[in-house]
Coordinates of C-alpha atoms in Angstrom, one line a residue:
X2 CA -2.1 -75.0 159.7
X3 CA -4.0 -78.3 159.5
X4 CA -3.9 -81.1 162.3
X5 CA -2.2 -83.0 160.1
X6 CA 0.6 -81.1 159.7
X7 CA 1.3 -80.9 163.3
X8 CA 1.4 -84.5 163.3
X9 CA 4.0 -84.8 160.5
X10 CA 6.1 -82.6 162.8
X11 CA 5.4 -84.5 165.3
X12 CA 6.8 -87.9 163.9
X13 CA 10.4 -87.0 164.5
X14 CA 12.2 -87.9 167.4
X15 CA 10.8 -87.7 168.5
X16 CA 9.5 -87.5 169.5
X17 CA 10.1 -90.2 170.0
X18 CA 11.3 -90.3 173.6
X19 CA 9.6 -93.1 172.4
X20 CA 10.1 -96.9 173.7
X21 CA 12.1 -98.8 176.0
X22 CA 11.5 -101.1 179.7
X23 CA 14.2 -101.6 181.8
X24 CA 16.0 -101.4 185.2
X25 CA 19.2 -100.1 186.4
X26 CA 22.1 -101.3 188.9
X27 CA 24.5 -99.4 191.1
X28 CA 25.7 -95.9 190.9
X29 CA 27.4 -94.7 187.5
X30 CA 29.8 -92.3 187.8
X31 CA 30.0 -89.6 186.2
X32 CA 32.2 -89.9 183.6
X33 CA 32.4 -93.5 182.2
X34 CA 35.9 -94.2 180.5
X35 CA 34.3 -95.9 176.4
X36 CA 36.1 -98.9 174.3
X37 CA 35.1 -99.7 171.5
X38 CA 33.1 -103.0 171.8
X39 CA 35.0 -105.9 169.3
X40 CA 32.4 -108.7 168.5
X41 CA 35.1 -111.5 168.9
X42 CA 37.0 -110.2 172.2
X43 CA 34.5 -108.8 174.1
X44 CA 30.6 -109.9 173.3
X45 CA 29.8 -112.9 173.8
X46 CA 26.7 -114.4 171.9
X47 CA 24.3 -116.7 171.8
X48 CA 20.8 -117.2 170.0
X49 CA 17.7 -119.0 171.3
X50 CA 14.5 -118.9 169.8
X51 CA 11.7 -117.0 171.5
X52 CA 9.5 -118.7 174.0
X53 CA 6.7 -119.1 171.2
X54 CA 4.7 -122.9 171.6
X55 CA 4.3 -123.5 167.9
X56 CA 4.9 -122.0 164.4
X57 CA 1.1 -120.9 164.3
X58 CA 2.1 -118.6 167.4
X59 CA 5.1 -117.4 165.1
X60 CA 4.2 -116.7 161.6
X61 CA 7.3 -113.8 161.7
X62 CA 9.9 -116.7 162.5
X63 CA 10.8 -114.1 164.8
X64 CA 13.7 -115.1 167.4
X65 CA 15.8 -114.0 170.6
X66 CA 18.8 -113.0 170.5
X67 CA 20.9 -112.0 173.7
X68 CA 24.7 -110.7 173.8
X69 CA 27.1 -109.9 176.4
X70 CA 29.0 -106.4 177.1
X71 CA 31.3 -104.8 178.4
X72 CA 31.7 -100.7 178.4
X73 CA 34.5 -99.2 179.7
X74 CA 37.4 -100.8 182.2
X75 CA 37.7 -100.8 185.4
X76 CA 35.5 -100.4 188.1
X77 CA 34.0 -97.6 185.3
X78 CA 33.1 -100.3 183.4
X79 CA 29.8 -101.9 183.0
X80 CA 28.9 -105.1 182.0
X81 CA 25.6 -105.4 180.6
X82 CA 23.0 -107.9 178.6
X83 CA 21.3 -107.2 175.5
X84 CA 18.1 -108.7 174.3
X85 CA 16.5 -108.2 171.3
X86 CA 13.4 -110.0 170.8
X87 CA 9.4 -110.0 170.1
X88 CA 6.8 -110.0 172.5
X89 CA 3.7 -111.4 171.1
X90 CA 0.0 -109.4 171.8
X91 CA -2.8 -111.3 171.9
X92 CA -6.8 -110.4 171.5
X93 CA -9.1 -113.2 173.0
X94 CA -5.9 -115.7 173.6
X95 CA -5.3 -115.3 170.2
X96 CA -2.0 -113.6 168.7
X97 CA -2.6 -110.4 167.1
X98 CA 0.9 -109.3 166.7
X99 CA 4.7 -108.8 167.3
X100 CA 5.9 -105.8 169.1
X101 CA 9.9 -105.5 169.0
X102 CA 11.9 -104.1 171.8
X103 CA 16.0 -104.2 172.7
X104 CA 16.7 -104.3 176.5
X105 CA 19.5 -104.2 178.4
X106 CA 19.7 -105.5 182.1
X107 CA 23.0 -104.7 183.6
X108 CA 24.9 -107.7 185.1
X109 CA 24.9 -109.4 187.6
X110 CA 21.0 -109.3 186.9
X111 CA 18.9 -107.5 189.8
X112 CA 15.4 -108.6 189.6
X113 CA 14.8 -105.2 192.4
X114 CA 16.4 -102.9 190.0
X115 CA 15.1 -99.8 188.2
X116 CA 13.2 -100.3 184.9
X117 CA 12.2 -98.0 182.5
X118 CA 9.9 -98.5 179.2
X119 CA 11.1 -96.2 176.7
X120 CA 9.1 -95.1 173.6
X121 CA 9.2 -92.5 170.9
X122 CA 6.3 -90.6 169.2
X123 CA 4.8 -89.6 165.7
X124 CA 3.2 -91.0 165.8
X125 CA 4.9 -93.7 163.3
X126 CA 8.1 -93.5 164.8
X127 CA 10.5 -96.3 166.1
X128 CA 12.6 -95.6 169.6
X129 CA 15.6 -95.5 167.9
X130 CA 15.8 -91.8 168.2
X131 CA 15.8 -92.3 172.5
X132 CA 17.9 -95.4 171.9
X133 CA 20.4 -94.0 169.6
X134 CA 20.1 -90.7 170.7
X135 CA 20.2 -90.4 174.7
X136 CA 19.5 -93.4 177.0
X137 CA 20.7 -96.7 175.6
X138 CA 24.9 -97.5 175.8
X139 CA 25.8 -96.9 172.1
X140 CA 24.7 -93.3 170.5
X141 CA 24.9 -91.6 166.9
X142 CA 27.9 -89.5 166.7
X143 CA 26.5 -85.7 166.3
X144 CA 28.9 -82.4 166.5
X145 CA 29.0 -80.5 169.9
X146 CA 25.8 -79.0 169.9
X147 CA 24.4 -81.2 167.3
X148 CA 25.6 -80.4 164.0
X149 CA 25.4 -82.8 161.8
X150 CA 28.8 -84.2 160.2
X151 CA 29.5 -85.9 157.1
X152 CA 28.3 -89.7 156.4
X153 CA 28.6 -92.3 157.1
X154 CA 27.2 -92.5 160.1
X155 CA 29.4 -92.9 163.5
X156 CA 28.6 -94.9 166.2
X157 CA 30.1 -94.6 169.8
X158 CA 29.5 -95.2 173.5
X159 CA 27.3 -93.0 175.1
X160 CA 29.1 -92.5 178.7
X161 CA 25.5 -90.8 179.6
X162 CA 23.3 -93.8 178.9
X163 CA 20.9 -94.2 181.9
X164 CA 22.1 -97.7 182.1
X165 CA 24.4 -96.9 185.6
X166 CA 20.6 -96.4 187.7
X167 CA 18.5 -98.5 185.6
X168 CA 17.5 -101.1 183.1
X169 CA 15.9 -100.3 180.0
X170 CA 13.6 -101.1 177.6
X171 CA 12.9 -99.6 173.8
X172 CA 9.5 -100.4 172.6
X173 CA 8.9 -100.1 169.4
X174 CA 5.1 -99.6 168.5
X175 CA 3.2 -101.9 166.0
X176 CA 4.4 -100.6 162.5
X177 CA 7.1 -99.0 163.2
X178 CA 11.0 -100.7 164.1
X179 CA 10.9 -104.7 163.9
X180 CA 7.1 -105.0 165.3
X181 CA 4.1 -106.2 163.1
X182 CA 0.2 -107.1 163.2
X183 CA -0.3 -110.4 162.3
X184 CA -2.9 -109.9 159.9
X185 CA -1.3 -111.2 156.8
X186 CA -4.2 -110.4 154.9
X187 CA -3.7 -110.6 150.8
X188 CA -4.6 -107.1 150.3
X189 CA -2.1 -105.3 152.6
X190 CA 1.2 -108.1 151.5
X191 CA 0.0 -107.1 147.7
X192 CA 0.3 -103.2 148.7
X193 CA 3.7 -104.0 150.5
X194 CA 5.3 -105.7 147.1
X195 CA 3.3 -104.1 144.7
X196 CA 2.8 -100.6 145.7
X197 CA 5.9 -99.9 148.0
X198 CA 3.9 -98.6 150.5
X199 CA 5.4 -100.3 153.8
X200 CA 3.5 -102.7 155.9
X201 CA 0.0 -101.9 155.5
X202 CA -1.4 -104.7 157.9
X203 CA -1.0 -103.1 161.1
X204 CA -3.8 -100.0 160.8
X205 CA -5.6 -101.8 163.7
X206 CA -2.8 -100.2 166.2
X207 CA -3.4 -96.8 164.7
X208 CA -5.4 -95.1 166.7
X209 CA -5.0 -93.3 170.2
X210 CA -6.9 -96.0 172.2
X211 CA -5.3 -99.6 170.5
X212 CA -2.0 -98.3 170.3
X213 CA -2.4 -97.3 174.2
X214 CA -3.9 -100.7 174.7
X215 CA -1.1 -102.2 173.6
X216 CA 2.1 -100.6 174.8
X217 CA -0.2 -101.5 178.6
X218 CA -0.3 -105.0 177.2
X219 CA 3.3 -105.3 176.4
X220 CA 4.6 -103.5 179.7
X221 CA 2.6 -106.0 181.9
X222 CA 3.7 -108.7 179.5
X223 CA 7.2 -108.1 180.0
X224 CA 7.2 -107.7 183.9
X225 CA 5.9 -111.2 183.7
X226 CA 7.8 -113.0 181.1
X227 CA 11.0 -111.4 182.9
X228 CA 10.2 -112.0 186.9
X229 CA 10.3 -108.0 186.6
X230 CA 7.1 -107.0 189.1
X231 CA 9.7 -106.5 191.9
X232 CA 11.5 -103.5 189.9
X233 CA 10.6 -99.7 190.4
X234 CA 9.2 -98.7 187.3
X235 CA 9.7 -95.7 185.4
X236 CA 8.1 -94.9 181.8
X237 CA 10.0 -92.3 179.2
X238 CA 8.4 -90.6 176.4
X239 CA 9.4 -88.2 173.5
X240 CA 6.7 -85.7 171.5
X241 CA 3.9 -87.7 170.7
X242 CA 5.9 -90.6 173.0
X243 CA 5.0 -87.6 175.9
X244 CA 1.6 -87.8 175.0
X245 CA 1.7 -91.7 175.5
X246 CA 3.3 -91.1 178.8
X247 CA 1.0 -89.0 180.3
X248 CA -2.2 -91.3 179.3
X249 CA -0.4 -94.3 180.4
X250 CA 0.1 -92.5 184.0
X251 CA -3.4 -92.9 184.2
X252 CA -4.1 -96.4 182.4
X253 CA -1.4 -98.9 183.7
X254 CA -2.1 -98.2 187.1
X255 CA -6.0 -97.9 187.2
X256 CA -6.8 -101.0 185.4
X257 CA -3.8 -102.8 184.4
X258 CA -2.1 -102.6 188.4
X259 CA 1.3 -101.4 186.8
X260 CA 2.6 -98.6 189.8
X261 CA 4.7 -96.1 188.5
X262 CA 7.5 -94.8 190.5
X263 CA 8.1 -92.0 187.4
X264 CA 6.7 -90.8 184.5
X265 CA 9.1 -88.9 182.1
X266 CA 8.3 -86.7 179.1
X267 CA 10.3 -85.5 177.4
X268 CA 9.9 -82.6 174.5
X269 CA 6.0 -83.6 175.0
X270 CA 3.0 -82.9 172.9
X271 CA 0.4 -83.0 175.7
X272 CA -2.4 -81.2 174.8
X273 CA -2.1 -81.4 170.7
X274 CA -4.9 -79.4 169.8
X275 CA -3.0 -76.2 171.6
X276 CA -0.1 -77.0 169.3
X277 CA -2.2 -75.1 165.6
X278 CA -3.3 -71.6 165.6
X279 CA -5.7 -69.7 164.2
X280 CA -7.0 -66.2 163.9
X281 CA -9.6 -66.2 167.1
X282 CA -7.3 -68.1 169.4
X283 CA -4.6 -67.2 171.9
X284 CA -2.5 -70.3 172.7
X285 CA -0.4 -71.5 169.8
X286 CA 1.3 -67.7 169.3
X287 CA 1.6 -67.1 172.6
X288 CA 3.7 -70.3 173.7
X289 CA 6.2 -70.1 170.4
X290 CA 7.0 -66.3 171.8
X291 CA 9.6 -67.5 174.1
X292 CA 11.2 -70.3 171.7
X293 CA 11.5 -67.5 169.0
X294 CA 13.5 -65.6 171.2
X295 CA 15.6 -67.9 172.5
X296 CA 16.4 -68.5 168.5
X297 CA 16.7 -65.0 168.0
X298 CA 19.5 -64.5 170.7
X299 CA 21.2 -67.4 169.0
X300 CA 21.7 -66.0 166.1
X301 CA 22.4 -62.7 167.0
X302 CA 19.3 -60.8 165.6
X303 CA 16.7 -58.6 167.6
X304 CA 18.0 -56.2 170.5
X305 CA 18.9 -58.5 173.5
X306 CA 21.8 -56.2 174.8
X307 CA 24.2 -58.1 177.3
X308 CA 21.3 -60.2 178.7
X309 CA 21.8 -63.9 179.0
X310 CA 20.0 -66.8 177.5
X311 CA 17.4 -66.9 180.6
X312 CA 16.9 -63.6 180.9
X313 CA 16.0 -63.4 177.1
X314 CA 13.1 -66.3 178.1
X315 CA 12.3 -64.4 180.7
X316 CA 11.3 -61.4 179.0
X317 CA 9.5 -63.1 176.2
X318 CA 7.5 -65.5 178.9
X319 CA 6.7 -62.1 180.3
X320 CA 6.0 -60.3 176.7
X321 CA 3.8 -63.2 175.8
X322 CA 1.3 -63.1 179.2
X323 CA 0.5 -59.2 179.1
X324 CA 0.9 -57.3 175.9
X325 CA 1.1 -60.1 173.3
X326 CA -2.1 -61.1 174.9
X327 CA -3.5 -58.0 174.7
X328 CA -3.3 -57.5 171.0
X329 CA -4.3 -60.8 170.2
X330 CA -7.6 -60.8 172.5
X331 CA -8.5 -57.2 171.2
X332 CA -6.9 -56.6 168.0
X333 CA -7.8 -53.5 166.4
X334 CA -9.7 -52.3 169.1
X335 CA -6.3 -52.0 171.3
X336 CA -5.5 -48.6 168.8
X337 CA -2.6 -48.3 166.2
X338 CA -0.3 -46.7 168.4
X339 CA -0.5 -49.2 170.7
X340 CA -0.5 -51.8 168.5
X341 CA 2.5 -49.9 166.6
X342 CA 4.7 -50.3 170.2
X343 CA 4.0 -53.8 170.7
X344 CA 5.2 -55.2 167.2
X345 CA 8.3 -53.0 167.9
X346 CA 8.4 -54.5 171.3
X347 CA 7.7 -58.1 169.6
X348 CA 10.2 -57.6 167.2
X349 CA 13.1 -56.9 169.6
X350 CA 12.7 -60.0 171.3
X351 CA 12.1 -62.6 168.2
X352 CA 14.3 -60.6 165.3
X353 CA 11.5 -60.5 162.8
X354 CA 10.5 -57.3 161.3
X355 CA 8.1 -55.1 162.4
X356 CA 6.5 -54.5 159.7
X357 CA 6.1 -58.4 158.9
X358 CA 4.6 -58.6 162.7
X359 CA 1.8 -55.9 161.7
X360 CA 1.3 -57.6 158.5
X361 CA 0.2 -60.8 160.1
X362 CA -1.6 -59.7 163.2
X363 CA 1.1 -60.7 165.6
X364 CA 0.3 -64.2 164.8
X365 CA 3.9 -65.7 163.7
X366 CA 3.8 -69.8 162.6
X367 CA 7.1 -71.4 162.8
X368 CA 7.2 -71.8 159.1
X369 CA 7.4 -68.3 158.4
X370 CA 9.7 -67.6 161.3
X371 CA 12.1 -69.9 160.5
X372 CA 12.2 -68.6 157.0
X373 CA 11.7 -64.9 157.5
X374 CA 14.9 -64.7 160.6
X375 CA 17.9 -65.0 158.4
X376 CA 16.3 -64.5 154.8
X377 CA 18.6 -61.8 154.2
X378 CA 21.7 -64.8 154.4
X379 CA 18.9 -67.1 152.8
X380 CA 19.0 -69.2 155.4
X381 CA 16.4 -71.4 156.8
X382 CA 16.4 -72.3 160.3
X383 CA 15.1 -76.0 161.8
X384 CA 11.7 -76.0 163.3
X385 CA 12.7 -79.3 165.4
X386 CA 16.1 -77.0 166.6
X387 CA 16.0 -73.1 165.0
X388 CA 19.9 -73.3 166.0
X389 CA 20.3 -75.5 163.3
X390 CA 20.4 -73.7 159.9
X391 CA 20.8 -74.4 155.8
X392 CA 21.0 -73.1 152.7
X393 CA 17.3 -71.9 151.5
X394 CA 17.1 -73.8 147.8
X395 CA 14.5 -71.6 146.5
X396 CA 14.5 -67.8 147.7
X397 CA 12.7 -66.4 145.3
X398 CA 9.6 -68.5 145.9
X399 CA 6.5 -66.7 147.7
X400 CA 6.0 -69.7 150.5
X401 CA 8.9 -72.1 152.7
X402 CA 9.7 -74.8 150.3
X403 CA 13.3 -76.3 151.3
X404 CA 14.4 -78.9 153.3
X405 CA 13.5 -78.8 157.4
X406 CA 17.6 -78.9 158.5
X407 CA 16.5 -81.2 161.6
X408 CA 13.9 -83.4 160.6
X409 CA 14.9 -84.0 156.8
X410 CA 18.4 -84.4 157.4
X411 CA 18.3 -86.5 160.6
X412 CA 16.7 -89.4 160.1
X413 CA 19.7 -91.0 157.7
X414 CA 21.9 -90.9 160.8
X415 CA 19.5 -92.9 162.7
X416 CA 18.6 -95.0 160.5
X417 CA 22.5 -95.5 160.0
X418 CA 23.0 -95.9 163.6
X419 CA 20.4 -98.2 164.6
X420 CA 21.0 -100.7 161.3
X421 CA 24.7 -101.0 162.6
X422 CA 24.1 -101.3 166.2
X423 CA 21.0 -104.3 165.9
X424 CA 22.3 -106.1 162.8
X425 CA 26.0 -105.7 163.9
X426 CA 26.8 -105.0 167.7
X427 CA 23.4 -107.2 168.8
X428 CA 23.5 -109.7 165.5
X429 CA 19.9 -109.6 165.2
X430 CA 18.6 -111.2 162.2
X431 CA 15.0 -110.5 160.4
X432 CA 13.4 -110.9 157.3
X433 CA 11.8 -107.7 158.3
X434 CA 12.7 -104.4 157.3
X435 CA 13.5 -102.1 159.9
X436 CA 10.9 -98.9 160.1
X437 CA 12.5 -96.1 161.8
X438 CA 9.9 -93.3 160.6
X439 CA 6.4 -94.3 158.8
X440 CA 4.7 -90.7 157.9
X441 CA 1.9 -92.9 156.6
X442 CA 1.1 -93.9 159.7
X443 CA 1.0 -90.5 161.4
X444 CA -1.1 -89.5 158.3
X445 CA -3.5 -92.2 159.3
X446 CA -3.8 -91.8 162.8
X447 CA -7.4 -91.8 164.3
X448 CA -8.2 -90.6 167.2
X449 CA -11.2 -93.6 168.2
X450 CA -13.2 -91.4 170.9
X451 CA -14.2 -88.4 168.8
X452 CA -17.0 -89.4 167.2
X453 CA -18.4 -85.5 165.8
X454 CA -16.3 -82.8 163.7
X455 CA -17.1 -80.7 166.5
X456 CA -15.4 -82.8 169.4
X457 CA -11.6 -82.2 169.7
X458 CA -8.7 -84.4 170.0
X459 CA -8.4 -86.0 173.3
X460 CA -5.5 -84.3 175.4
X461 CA -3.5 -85.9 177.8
X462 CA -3.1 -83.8 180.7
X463 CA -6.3 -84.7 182.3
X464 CA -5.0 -88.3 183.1
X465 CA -1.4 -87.2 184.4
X466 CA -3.3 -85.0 187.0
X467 CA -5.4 -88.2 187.6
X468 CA -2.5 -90.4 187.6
X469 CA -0.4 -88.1 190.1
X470 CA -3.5 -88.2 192.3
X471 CA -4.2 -92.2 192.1
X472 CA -0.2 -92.2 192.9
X473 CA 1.1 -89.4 194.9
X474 CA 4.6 -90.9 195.1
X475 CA 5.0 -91.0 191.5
X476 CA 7.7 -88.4 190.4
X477 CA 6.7 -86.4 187.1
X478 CA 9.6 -84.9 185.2
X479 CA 8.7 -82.6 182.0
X480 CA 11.5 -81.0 180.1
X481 CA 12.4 -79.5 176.9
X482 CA 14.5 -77.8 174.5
X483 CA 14.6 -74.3 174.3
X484 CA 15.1 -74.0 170.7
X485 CA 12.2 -76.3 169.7
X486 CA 9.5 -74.9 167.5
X487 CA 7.6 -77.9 167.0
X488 CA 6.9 -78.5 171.0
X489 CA 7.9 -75.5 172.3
X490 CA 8.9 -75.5 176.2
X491 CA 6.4 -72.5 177.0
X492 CA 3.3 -75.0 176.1
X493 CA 4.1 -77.5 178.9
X494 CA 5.0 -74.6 181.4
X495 CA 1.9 -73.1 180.7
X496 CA -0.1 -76.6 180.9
X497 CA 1.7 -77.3 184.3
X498 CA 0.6 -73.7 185.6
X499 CA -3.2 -74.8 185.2
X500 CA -2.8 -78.2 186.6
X501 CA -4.2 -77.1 189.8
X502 CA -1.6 -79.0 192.1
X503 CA -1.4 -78.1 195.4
X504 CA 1.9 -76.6 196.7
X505 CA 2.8 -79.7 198.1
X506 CA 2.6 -81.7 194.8
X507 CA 4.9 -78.8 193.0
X508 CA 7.1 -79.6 195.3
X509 CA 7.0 -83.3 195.4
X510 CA 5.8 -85.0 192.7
X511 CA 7.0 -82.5 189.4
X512 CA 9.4 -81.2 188.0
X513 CA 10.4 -79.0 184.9
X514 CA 13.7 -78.8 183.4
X515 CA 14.4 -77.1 179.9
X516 CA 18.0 -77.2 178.1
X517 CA 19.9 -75.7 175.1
X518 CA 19.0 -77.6 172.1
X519 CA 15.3 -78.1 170.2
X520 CA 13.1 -81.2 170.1
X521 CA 15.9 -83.8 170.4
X522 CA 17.4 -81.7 173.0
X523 CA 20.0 -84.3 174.2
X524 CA 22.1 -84.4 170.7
X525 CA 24.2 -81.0 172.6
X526 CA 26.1 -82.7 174.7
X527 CA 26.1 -80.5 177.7
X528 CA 22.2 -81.3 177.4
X529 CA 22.5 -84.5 177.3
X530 CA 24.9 -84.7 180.3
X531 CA 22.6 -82.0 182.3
X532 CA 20.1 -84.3 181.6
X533 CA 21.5 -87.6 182.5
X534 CA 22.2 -86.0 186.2
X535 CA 19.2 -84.6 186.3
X536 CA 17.1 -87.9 185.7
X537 CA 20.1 -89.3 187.9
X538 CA 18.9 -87.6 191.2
X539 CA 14.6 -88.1 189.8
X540 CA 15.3 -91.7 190.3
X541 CA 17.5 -91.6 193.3
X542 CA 14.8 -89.7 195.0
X543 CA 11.7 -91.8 193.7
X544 CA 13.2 -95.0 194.6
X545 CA 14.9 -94.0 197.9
X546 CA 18.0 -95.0 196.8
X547 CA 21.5 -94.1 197.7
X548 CA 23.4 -96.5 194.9
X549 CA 21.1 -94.6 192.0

């Protein structure tokens, strides 16, 4: 599988955990009691342009534009400010682009309140997956445990948006959402009208370091612009947004003087290079072991018994350390007969065939197993959530050709959802067109510091463990879905194992939680609720805080 594929996967929600600042008031309970918000009755609007000197500064025509809420009744409810506006980056005092975010401050506004940046991943995707999905007030109506319903596309109050313990901020990076380089060149407008190919001018923020660069920029921007440096702040990514988290631990508070009370990742591709296989390594098919499982159970196929769902994991963690480990480190040296037992083995925990395991070596990718554990209903199972199932278009095709059930069908119920919530609930207005997932981008992605074809592609984990040591009060909280195929759970667990922290610092500073669901975890809504508490009591203990 090459890099590049990965990435694609990667550009979903993603990853996307993906980009938001913001802080948060006093305690939300538990249940918050939705109304439906009416434009006329209960938001109140208004519309001031951006704090931009002159039109050179502003070559966008971008604007601000803030709106008053109210969720709920009550002393449930919570009133709440929306802004939606532009932050400009600059290179040498010079503007070099726009980079759109949505905020909401809760009201009365508490400049000593929780804030959280919140971005997604790819990379080339928008934070309208976090924003939509999980943290903001208003969500995308999903089924129960994510099933996706007939269009159009619902929106409704999300009585487990974080906004109850903190303020937040989406970021959107440059390229994706509402944000845009300023480099109007004539070349990259004539590809946009000419050649459909999106905005073209922003290829300057597509690489690991500059796109790092300038989320920093924009987080220290925004504490200053909005009298912020008095907040606790907390930074939230999905997938490749994960990725972005963990670097950032590192950058924004040795160099850009940005302390961190938490650092969130969520469904995170730290170390991406872990996340291919190949025939002479170990990692990749050992970490999908336990996900596979976990899919298997779901659907009923291998030979679980009566055991439950973390019993299952348990097994295959177990499975996965000794005798998958064995055959894949000695192959044919380990003997037939022992080789014979552990596909058996193998093939009772993640439903596929043994004969298909022997085949292949042991070594399952996700795009066979999610094709290969309910051919015989010609099914194909997500990669993003294996739960997730749908109709295989073209059985009688040698290799997976259909539609991914989670990432391919997905997307049009965020793009519905974040279209009516900015340009109707939050009356923004652009000339822009609203990017919620560029694949060109995540094909174009460069990775600036590896210079040879025999260097690899800088990981992440290195600068968490730096940034936990710079800051040992900074909480870390990893967590995943079980059923995700793409970022499986067993990758970070594993990554976490070698960190090397002292007992102390397990105990303190991290923290691993994995739910029901795949990548986008939260769109199950006992996820999503598990998971509100759970960041709930993170932020009550980083800040010290009994209203959180």
């Amino acid at each position: 599988m090459k890099a590049t594929t990965i990435l694609y996967r990667l550009t979903s929600a993603l990853l996307l955990l993906s980009p938001t600042a913001s802080s948060f008031g006093p305690f939300l309970p538990n249940k918050i009691r939705g109304t439906k918000l009416s434009m006329t009755e209960n938001a109140k609007k208004t519309e001031e342009p951006a704090a931009k000197p002159d039109a050179a500064d502003n070559p966008l025509n971008t604007k601000r534009f803030e709106s008053e809420h109210t969720m709920g009744d009550g002393e449930n409810a919570l009133k709440y400010k929306a802004v939606a506006d532009w932050i400009t980056l600059r290179k040498i005092n010079k503007p070099v682009a726009e980079m759109f975010f949505t905020a909401y401050f809760l009201q009365p506004g508490d400049a000593s309140r929780p804030i959280t940046f919140v971005f997604n991943g790819g990379p080339g995707a928008a934070s309208a997956y976090m924003h939509m999905g999980a943290l903001g007030p208003k969500r995308v109506s999903l089924g129960t445990n994510g099933e996706l319903p007939p269009p159009p596309t619902k929106v409704v109050d999300n009585d487990e948006t974080w906004l109850g313990f903190t303020d937040l901020v989406f970021i959107d990076p440059i390229g994706t959402g509402f944000s845009r380089s300023l480099d109007r060149s004539k070349k990259a407008k004539e590809a946009e009208e000419t050649e459909g190919k999106g905005p073209q001018e922003n290829a300057e923020f597509w690489d690991i370091d500059r796109d790092l660069s300038s989320l920093g920029e924009f987080i220290r921007r925004f504490l200053s612009s909005n009298g912020r440096w008095s907040s606790p702040v907390f930074i939230a990514g999905e997938s490749y947004g994960g990725y972005r988290v963990a670097k950032l631990a590192r950058r924004l508070q040795d160099g850009l003087g940005v302390g961190l009370n938490g650092a969130i990742l969520i469904s995170p591709a730290i170390e991406v290079d872990a996340l291919t296989g190949n025939d002479y390594d170990l990692t990749y098919w050992l970490e999908t072991v336990p996900a596979y499982a976990a899919t298997a159970l779901h659907h009923k196929r291998g030979d679980h018994g009566e055991k439950s769902l973390e019993e299952v994991l348990a097994d295959a963690e177990a499975f996965a350390r000794d005798d998958l480990s064995r055959w894949l480190i000695m192959g044919s040296v380990l003997g037939s007969a022992e080789i014979d037992r552990i596909a058996q083995r193998m093939s009772n925990l993640i439903g596929i065939d043994a004969a298909v395991l022997l085949r292949s070596n042991g070594r399952i990718d996700s795009t066979t197993y999610v094709r290969e554990l309910l051919r015989d209903e010609r099914r194909l199972c997500g990669h993003y959530d294996a739960s997730l199932t749908t109709t295989d278009p073209y059985p009688d095709r040698p290799t997976y050709q259909g539609p991914d059930p989670t990432l391919a069908a997905i997307d049009r119920y965020y793009t519905g959802a974040i279209h009516q919530h900015l340009l109707g609930t939050l009356g923004v207005e652009s000339d822009l067109d609203y990017q919620l997932l560029r694949l060109d981008i995540n094909g174009k992605w460069k990775d600036d510091k590896r210079k040879h074809v025999f260097d690899k592609t800088q990981g992440a984990m290195d600068d968490l463990r730096y940034g936990m040591s710079l800051n040992e009060h900074m909480k870390v909280f990893v967590c995943h879905g079980v059923y995700d195929l793409v970022t499986p759970y067993f990758h970070s667990e594993r990554l976490v194992g070698l960190m090397k922290l002292t007992e102390e610092q397990r105990e303190r500073s991290m923290t691993t939680r994995h739910y029901e669901g795949g990548h986008m975890f939260y769109s199950w809504d006992e996820s999503r609720r598990a998971f509100r508490n759970d960041i709930q009591k993170l932020y009550a203990e980083a800040t010290g805080s009994v209203d959180v």
